[in-house]
Coordinates of C-alpha atoms and ligand atoms in Angstrom, one line a residue:
X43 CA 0.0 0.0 0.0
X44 CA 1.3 3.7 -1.2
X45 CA -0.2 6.6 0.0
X46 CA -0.1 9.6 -2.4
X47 CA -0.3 12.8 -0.7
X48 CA 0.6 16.4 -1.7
X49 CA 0.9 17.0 2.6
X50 CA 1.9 14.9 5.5
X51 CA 2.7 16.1 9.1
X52 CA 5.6 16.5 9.9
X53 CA 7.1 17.5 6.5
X54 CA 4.7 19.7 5.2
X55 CA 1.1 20.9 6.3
X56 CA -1.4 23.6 4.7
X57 CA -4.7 21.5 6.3
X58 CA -6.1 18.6 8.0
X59 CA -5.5 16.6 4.9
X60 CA -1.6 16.8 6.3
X61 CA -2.6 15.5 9.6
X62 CA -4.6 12.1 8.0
X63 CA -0.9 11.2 5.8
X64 CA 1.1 11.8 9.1
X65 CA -1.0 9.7 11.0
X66 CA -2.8 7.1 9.3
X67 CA -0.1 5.3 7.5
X68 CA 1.4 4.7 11.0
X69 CA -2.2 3.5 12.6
X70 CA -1.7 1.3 9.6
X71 CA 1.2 0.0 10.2
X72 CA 1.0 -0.6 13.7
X73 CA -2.1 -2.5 12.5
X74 CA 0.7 -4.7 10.7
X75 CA -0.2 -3.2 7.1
X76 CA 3.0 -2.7 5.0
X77 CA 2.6 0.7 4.0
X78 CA 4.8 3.5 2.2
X79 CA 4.1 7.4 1.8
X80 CA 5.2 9.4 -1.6
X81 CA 5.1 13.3 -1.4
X82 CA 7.1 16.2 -3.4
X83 CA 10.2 17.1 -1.9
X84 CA 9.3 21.1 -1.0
X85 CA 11.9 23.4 0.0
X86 CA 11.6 23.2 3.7
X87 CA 12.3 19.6 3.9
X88 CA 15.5 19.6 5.6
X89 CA 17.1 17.2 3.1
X90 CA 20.2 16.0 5.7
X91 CA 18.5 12.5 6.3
X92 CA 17.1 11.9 3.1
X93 CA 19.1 9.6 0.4
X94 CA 18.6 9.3 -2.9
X95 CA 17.2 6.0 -4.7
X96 CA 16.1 6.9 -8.4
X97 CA 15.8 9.6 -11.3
X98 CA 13.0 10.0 -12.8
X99 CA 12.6 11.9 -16.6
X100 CA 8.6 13.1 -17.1
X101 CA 7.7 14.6 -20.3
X102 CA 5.3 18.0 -20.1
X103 CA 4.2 18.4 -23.4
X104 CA 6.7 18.3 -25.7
X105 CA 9.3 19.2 -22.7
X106 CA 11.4 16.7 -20.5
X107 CA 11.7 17.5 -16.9
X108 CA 14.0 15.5 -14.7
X109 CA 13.7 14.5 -10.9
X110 CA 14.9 12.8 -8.2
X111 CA 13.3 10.6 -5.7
X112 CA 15.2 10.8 -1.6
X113 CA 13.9 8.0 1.0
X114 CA 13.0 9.0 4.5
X115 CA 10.9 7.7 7.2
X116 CA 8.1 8.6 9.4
X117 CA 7.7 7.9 12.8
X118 CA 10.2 5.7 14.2
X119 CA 11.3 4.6 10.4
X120 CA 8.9 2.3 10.7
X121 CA 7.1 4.0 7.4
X122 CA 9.7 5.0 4.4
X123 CA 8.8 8.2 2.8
X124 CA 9.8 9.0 -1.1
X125 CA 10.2 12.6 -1.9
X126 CA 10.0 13.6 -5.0
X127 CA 12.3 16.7 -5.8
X128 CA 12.2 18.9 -8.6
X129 CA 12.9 22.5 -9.4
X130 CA 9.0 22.5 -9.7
X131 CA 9.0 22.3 -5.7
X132 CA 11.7 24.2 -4.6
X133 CA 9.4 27.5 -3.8
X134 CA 8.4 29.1 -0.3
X135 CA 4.6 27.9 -1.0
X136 CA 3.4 24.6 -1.5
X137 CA 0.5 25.7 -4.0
X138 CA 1.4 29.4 -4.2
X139 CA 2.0 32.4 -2.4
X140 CA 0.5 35.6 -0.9
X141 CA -3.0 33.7 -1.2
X142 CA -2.4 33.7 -5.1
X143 CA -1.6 29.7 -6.6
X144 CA 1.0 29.5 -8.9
X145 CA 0.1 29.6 -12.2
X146 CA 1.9 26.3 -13.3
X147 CA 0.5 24.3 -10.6
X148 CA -1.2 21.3 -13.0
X149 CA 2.1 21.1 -14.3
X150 CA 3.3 20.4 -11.3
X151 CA 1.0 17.9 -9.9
X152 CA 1.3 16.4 -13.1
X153 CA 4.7 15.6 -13.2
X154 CA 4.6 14.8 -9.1
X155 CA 1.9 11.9 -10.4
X156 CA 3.5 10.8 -13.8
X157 CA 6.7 10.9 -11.2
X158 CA 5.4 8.2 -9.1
X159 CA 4.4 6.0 -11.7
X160 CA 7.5 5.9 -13.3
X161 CA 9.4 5.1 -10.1
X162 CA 7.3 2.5 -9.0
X163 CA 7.4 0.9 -12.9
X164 CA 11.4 0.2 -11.3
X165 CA 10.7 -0.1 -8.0
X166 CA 11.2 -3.8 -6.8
X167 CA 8.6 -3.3 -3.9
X168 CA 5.3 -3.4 -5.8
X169 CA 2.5 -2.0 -4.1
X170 CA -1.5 -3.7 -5.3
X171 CA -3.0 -0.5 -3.6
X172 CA -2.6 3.8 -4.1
X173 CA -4.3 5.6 -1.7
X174 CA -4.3 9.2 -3.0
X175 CA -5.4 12.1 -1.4
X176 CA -7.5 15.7 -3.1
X177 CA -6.7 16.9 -7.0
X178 CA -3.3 17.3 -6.4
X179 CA -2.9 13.1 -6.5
X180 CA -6.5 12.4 -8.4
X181 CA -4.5 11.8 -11.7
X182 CA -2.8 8.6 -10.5
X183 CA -6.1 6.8 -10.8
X184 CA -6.4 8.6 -14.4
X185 CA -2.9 7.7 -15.6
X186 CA -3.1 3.9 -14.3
X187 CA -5.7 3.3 -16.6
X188 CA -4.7 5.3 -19.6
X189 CA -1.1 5.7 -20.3
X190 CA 0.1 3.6 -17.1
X191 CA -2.1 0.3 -17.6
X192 CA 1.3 -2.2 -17.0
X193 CA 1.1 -1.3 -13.6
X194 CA -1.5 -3.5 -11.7
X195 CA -2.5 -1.5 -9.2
X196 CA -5.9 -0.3 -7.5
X197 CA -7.5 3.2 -7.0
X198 CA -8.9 4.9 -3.2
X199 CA -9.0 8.5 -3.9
X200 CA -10.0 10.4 -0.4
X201 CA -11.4 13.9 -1.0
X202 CA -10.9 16.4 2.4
X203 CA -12.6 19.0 0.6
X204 CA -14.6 19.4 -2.6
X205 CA -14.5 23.3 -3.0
X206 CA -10.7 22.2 -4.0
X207 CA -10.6 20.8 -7.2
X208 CA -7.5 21.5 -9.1
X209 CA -9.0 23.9 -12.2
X210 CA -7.3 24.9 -15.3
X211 CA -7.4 26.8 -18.4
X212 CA -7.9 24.1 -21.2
X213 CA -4.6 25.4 -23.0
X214 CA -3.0 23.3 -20.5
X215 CA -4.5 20.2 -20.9
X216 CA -2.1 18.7 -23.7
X217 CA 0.8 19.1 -20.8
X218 CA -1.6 16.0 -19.3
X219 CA 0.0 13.4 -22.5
X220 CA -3.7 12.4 -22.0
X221 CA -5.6 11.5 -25.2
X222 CA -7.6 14.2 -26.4
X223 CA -10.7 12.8 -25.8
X224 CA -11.1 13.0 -22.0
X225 CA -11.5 16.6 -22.7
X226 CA -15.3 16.1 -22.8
X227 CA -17.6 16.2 -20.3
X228 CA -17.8 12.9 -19.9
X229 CA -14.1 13.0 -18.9
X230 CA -11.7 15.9 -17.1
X231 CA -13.9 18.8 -18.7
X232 CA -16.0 20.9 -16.5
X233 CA -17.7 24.2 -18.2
X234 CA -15.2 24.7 -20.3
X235 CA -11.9 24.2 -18.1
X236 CA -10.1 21.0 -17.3
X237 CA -11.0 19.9 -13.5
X238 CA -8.4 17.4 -11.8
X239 CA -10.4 15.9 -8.8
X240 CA -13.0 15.0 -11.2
X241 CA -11.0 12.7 -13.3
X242 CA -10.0 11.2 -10.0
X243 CA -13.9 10.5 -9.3
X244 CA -14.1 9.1 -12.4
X245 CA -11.3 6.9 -12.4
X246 CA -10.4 5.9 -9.0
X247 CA -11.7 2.4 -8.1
X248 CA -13.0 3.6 -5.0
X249 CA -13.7 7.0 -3.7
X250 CA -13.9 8.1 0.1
X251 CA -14.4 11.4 2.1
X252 CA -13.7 12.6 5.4
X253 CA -17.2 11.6 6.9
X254 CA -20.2 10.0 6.4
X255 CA -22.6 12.2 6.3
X256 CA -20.5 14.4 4.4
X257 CA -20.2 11.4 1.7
X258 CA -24.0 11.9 1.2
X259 CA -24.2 15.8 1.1
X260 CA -21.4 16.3 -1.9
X261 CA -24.3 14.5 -3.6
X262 CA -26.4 17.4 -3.3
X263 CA -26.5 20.8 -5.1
X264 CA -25.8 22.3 -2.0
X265 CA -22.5 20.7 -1.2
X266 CA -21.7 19.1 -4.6
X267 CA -19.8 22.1 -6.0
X268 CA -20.8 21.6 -9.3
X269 CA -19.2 17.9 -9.0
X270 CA -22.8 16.1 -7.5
X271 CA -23.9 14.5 -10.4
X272 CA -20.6 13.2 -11.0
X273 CA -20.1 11.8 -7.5
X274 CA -23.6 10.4 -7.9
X275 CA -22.8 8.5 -10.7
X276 CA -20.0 6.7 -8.4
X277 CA -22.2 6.6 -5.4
X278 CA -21.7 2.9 -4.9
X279 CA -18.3 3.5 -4.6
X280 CA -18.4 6.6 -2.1
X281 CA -17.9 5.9 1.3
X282 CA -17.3 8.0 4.1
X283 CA -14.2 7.6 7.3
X284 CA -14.3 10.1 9.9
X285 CA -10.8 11.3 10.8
X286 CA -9.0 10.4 13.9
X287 CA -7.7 12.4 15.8
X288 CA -4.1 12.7 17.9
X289 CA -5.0 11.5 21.1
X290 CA -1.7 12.0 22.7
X291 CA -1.0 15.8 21.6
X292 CA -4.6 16.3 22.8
X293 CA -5.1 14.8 26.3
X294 CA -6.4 16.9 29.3
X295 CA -4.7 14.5 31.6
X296 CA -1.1 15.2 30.0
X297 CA -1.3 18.3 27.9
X298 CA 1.6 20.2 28.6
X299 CA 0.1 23.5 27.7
X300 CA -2.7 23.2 30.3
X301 CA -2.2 25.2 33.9
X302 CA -4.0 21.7 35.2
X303 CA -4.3 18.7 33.7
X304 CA -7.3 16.6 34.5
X305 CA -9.0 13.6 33.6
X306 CA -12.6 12.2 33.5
X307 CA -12.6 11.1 37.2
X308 CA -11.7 14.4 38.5
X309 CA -12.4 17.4 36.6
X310 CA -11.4 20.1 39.2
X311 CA -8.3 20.5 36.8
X312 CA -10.9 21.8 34.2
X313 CA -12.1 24.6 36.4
X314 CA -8.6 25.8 36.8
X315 CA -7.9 26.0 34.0
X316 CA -11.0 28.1 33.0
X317 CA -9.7 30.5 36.0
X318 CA -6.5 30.9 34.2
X319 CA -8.5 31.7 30.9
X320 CA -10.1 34.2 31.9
X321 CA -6.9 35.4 33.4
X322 CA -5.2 35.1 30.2
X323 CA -7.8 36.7 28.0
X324 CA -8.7 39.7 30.4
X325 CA -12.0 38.1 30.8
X326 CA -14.3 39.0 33.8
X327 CA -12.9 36.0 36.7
X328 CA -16.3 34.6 37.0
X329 CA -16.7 30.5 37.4
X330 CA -20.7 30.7 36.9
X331 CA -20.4 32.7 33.6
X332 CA -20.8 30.5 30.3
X333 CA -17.7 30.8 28.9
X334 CA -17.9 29.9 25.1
X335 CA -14.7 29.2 22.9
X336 CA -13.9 29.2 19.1
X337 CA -11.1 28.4 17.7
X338 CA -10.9 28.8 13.8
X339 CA -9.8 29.8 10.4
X340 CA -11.6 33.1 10.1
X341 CA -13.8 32.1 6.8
X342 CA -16.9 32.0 5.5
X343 CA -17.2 28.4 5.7
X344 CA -17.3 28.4 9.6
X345 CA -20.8 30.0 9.9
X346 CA -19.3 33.4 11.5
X347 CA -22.0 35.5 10.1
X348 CA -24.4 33.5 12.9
X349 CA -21.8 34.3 15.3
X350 CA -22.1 37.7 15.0
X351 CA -25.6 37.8 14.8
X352 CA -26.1 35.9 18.8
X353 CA -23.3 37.3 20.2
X354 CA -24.8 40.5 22.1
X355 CA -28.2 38.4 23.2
X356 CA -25.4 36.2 24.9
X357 CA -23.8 38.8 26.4
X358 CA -27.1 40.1 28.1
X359 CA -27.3 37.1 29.7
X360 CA -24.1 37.3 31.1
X361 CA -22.3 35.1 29.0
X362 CA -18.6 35.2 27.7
X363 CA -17.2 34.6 24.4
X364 CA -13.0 33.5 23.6
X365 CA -12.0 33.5 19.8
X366 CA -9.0 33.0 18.1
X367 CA -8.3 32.6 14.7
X368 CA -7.1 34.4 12.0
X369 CA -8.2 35.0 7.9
X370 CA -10.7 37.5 6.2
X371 CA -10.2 41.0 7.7
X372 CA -13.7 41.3 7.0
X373 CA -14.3 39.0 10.1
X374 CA -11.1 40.9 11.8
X375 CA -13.2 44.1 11.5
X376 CA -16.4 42.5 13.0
X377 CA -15.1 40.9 15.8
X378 CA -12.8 43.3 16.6
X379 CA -15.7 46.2 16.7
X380 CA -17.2 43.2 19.0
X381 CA -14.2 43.3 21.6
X382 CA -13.8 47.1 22.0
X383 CA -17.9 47.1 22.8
X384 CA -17.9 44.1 25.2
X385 CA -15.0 44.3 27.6
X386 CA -14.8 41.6 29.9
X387 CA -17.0 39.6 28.4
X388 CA -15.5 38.9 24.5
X389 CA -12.0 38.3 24.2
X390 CA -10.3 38.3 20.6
X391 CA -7.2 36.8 19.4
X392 CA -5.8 37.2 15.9
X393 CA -3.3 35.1 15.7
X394 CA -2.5 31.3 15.6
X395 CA -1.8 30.1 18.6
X396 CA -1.5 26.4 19.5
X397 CA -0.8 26.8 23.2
X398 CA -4.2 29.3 23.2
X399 CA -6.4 26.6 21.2
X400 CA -5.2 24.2 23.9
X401 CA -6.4 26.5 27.2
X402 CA -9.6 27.2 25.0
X403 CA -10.6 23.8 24.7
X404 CA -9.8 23.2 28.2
X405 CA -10.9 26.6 29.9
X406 CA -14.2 26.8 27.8
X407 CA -17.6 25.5 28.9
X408 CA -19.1 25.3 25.5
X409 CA -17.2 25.2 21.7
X410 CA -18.4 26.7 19.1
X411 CA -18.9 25.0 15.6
X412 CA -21.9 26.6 13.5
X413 CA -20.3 25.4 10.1
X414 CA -22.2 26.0 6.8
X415 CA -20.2 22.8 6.1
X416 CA -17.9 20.8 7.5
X417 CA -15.8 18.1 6.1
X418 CA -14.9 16.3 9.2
X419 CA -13.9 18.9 11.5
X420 CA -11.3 18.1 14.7
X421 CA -12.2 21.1 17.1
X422 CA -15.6 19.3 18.2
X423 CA -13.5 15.9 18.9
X424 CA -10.9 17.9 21.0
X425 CA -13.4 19.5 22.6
X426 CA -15.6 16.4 23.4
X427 CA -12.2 14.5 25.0
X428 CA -11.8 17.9 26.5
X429 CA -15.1 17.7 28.3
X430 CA -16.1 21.4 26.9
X431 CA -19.8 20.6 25.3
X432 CA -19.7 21.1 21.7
X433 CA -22.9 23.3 20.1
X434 CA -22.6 22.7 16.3
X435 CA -24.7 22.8 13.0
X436 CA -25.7 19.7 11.8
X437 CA -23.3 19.2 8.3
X438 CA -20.5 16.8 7.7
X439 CA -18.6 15.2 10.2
X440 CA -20.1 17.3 12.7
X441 CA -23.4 15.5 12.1
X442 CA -21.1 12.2 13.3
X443 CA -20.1 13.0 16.0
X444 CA -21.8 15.5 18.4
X445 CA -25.3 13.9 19.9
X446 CA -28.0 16.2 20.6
X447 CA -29.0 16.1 23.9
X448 CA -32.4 15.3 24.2
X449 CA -34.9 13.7 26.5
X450 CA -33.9 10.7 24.8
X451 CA -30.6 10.7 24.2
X452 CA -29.9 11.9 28.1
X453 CA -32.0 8.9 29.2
X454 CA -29.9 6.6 26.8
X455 CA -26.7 8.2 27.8
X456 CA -25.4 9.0 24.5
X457 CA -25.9 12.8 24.6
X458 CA -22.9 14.7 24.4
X459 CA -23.2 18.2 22.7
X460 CA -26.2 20.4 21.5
X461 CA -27.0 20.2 17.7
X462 CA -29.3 22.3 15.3
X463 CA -30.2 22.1 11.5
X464 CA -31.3 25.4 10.1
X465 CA -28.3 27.4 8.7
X466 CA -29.7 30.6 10.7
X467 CA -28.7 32.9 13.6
X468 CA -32.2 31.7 15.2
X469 CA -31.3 27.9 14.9
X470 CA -27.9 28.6 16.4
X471 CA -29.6 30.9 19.4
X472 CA -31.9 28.2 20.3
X473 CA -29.3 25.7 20.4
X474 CA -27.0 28.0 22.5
X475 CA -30.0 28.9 24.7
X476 CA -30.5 25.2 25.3
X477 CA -26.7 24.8 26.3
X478 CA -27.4 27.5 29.2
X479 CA -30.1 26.3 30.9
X480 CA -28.5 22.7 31.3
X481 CA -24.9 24.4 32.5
X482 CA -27.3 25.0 35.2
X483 CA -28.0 21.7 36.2
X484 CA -24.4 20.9 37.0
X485 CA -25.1 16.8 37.4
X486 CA -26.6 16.9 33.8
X487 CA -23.9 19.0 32.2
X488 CA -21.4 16.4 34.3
X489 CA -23.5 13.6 32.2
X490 CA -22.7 15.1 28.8
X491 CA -19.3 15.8 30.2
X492 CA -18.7 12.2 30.7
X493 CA -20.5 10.9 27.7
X494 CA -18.1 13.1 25.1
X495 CA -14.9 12.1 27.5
X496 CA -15.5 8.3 27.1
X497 CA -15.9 8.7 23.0
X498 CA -13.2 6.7 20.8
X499 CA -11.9 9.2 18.0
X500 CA -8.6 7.5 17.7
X501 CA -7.0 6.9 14.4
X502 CA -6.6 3.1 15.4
X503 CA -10.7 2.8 15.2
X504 CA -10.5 4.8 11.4
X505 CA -7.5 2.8 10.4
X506 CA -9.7 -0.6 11.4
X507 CA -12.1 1.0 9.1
X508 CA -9.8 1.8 5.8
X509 CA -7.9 -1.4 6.1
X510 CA -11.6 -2.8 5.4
X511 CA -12.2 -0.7 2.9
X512 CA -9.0 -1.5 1.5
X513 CA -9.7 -5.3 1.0
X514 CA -13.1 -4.5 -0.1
X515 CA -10.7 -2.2 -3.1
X516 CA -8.4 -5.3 -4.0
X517 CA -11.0 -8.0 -4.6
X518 CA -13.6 -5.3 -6.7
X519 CA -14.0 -6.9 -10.1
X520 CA -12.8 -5.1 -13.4
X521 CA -12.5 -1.1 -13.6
X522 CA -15.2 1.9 -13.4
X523 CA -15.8 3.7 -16.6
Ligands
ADP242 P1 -10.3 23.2 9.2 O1 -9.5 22.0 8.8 O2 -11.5 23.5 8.3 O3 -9.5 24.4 9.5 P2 -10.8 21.7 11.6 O4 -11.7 21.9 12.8 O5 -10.9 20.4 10.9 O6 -11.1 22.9 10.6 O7 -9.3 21.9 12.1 C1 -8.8 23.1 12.4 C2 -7.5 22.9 13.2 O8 -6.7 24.0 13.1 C3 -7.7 22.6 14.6 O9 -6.7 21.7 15.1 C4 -7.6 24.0 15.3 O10 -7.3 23.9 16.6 C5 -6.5 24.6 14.4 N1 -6.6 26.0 14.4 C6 -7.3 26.8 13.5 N2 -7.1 28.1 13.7 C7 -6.2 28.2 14.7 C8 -5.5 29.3 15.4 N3 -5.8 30.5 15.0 N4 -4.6 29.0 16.3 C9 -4.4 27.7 16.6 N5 -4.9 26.6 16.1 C10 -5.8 26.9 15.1

């Protein structure tokens, strides 16, 4: 098994998708699968314990560009990495710079995939499976069964995010040594331009996202992205993982950046550490007040606009609000303007802050997460080991893994957050309203405390679930299109 990544922590990282290549292939292999990681050799890879192993020559057109593949390791070696370095990677960015992608970017993930076919054609360790990850990989599946057919491997194509697709002028298509012909709609064409991830969903034997419920919505208009008929057409082989997530970076009972760690048998630590806080963030020192945390890019995506909207009904009711993140200086305006007006009870951060994001998960009594969408999200599962009660929309992976807590769901035990459906600030304020009234009722909020601390979001239980999925890959009959 090869994964195929553009990202993996702790060589390079621009989102989660990073996070999944660092830690799954070693889940896997502590689940005794014998697995190997290919990514581009980027500039900041310090280069000192790499070695080189093979050249590659990858034709561009009518040009020949030439490369070399260096052998590393993750972990504790116990999974070799192959780098693939090129003059193509050796910039500051890993897709661009100053928010604006380089312009030659399909050229690049182009050769980084024709790359890795051409070393494994040599390689004497011959992998059955390629487990590829977002456009930047999704032409591996395309190349295997065009121009690449002698090498018998399978296909799993994860997608982390559907708004990124890899998108191109059509000029740039014959770069591709692809036969004309996949320039329709039926193949890589998508109104007009040439669109990577979808010749991955069209070629890959199987397909999977970051979630289950997820899986189902990019199947809808609403969260397709202009790709839902296309994913419909391989629904029978879309399926949905939920991410892990690092359970030793983020443990309440050892986290190093905590003032007190704690655990689920004794949560005075947690109170602490909300005291400290509040300290930290100029916040009024007040253990009854509802202290609510965010912690998040600062985009459109993340459902800020409802934010806003509750925020001052929160305050007159004595609640608190802690938020740090950083991105549009649309939402740096806004929340700023927020700050100055609520003293003591908001507290803003614009930065990026890991030690922060810890003490907010751990100081907060409620998190935060009204996403428009949400692939699989990891704030709600640190904030659910974290015992802070997560109050999220009902998308993605959120839909997962945060129970609304209900008559029901109380009695059953299995209530652990507060959910709600309607992508409105009213929705959210009922939701958050609901939150209060049981942080009264300290034995119940200690019940949804418990319920969230006691959840399994390891990458052991996902890595059970791809090494299924994997076997399910390798005895599929024939190919897809
Ligand atoms: P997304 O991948 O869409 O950004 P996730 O919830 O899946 O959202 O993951 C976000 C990750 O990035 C979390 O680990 C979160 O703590 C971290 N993060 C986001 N913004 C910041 C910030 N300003 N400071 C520290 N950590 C941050």
């Amino acid at each position: 098994m090869l994964f195929c990544t553009p990202e993996a922590t702790p060589f390079a990282k621009t989102g989660g998708l990073a996070d999944v290549c660092g830690s799954l292939p070693l889940a896997l292999s502590r689940l005794g699968c014998e697995v190997r990681l290919v990514m581009p050799a980027y500039l900041g890879i310090p280069r000192s314990a790499l070695r080189p192993v093979a050249r590659v020559h990858i034709p561009l057109g009518d040009a020949l560009y030439e490369g070399t593949v260096l052998e590393g390791a993750l972990g504790n070696g116990e999974v070799p990495v192959y780098f693939v370095d090129a003059q193509f990677f050796h910039r500051p960015g890993l897709y661009g710079e100053e928010g604006k992608d380089y312009p030659d970017n399909l050229a690049r993930f182009a050769f980084f995939c024709r790359a890795v076919l051409e070393f494994l054609k040599d390689l004497p360790w011959h992998p059955d499976l390629l487990h590829c990850h977002d456009w930047q990989t999704a032409l591996i599946p395309v190349y295997l069964k065009t121009i690449y057919t002698e090498l018998p491997c399978r296909t799993v194509l994860t997608i982390h995010n559907l708004a990124y697709q890899g998108v191109f002028p059509p000029e740039q298509f014959p770069l591709l040594g692809l036969p004309s012909s996949l320039l329709t709609v039926e193949g890589l064409e998508f109104w007009g331009k040439v669109n990577l991830l979808k010749g991955g969903i069209l070629f890959a034997d199987v397909l999977t996202t970051v979630s289950p419920t997820y899986a189902q919505e990019i199947q809808t208009e609403e969260f397709g992205c202009g790709l839902e008929g296309v994913l419909r057409k391989r629904s029978q082989d879309l399926f949905g993982i939920l991410n892990g997530i690092d359970t030793t970076t983020w443990d309440p009972a050892v986290d190093p950046y905590l003032p007190q760690n704690y655990t689920i048998d004794d949560l005075g630590g947690k109170a602490v550490c909300k005291r400290v806080l509040q300290e930290e963030l100029c916040l009024n020192v007040d253990e009854e007040a509802f202290l609510v945390g965010m912690v998040t890019r600062l985009v459109e995506q993340k459902g800020l606009d409802l934010v806003a909207a509750i925020l001052g009904r929160l305050f007159s009711k004595g609640g608190q609000f802690a938020l740090l993140g950083i991105g549009d200086p649309r939402y740096h305006d806004l929340f700023s303007d927020m700050a100055r007006r609520y003293p003591g009870q908001m507290a803003l951060r614009l930065a990026f802050d890991e030690g922060l994001a810890h003490r907010i998960e751990a100081g907060a009594d409620c998190f935060l997460m009204p996403s428009r969408y949400e692939p699989s999200g990891l704030n709600q599962l640190y904030s659910l080991r974290y015992g802070t009660i997560p109050v999220v929309r009902r998308t993605g992976g959120l839909a997962d893994t945060v129970v609304d807590c209900t008559p029901k769901t109380l009695a059953n035990g299995t209530a652990t957050g507060f959910v709600f459906d309607r992508y409105d600030p009213e929705a959210l304020w009922e939701a958050l309203e609901r939150a209060m009234a049981a942080f009264q009722d300290k034995s119940l909020w200690r019940r949804l405390q418990e319920a969230g601390m006691r959840g399994d979001f390891s990458w052991e239980r996902a890595s059970r679930q791809y090494l299924q999925l994997y076997a399910r890959v390798l005895k599929k009959e024939g190919g897809n299109l």
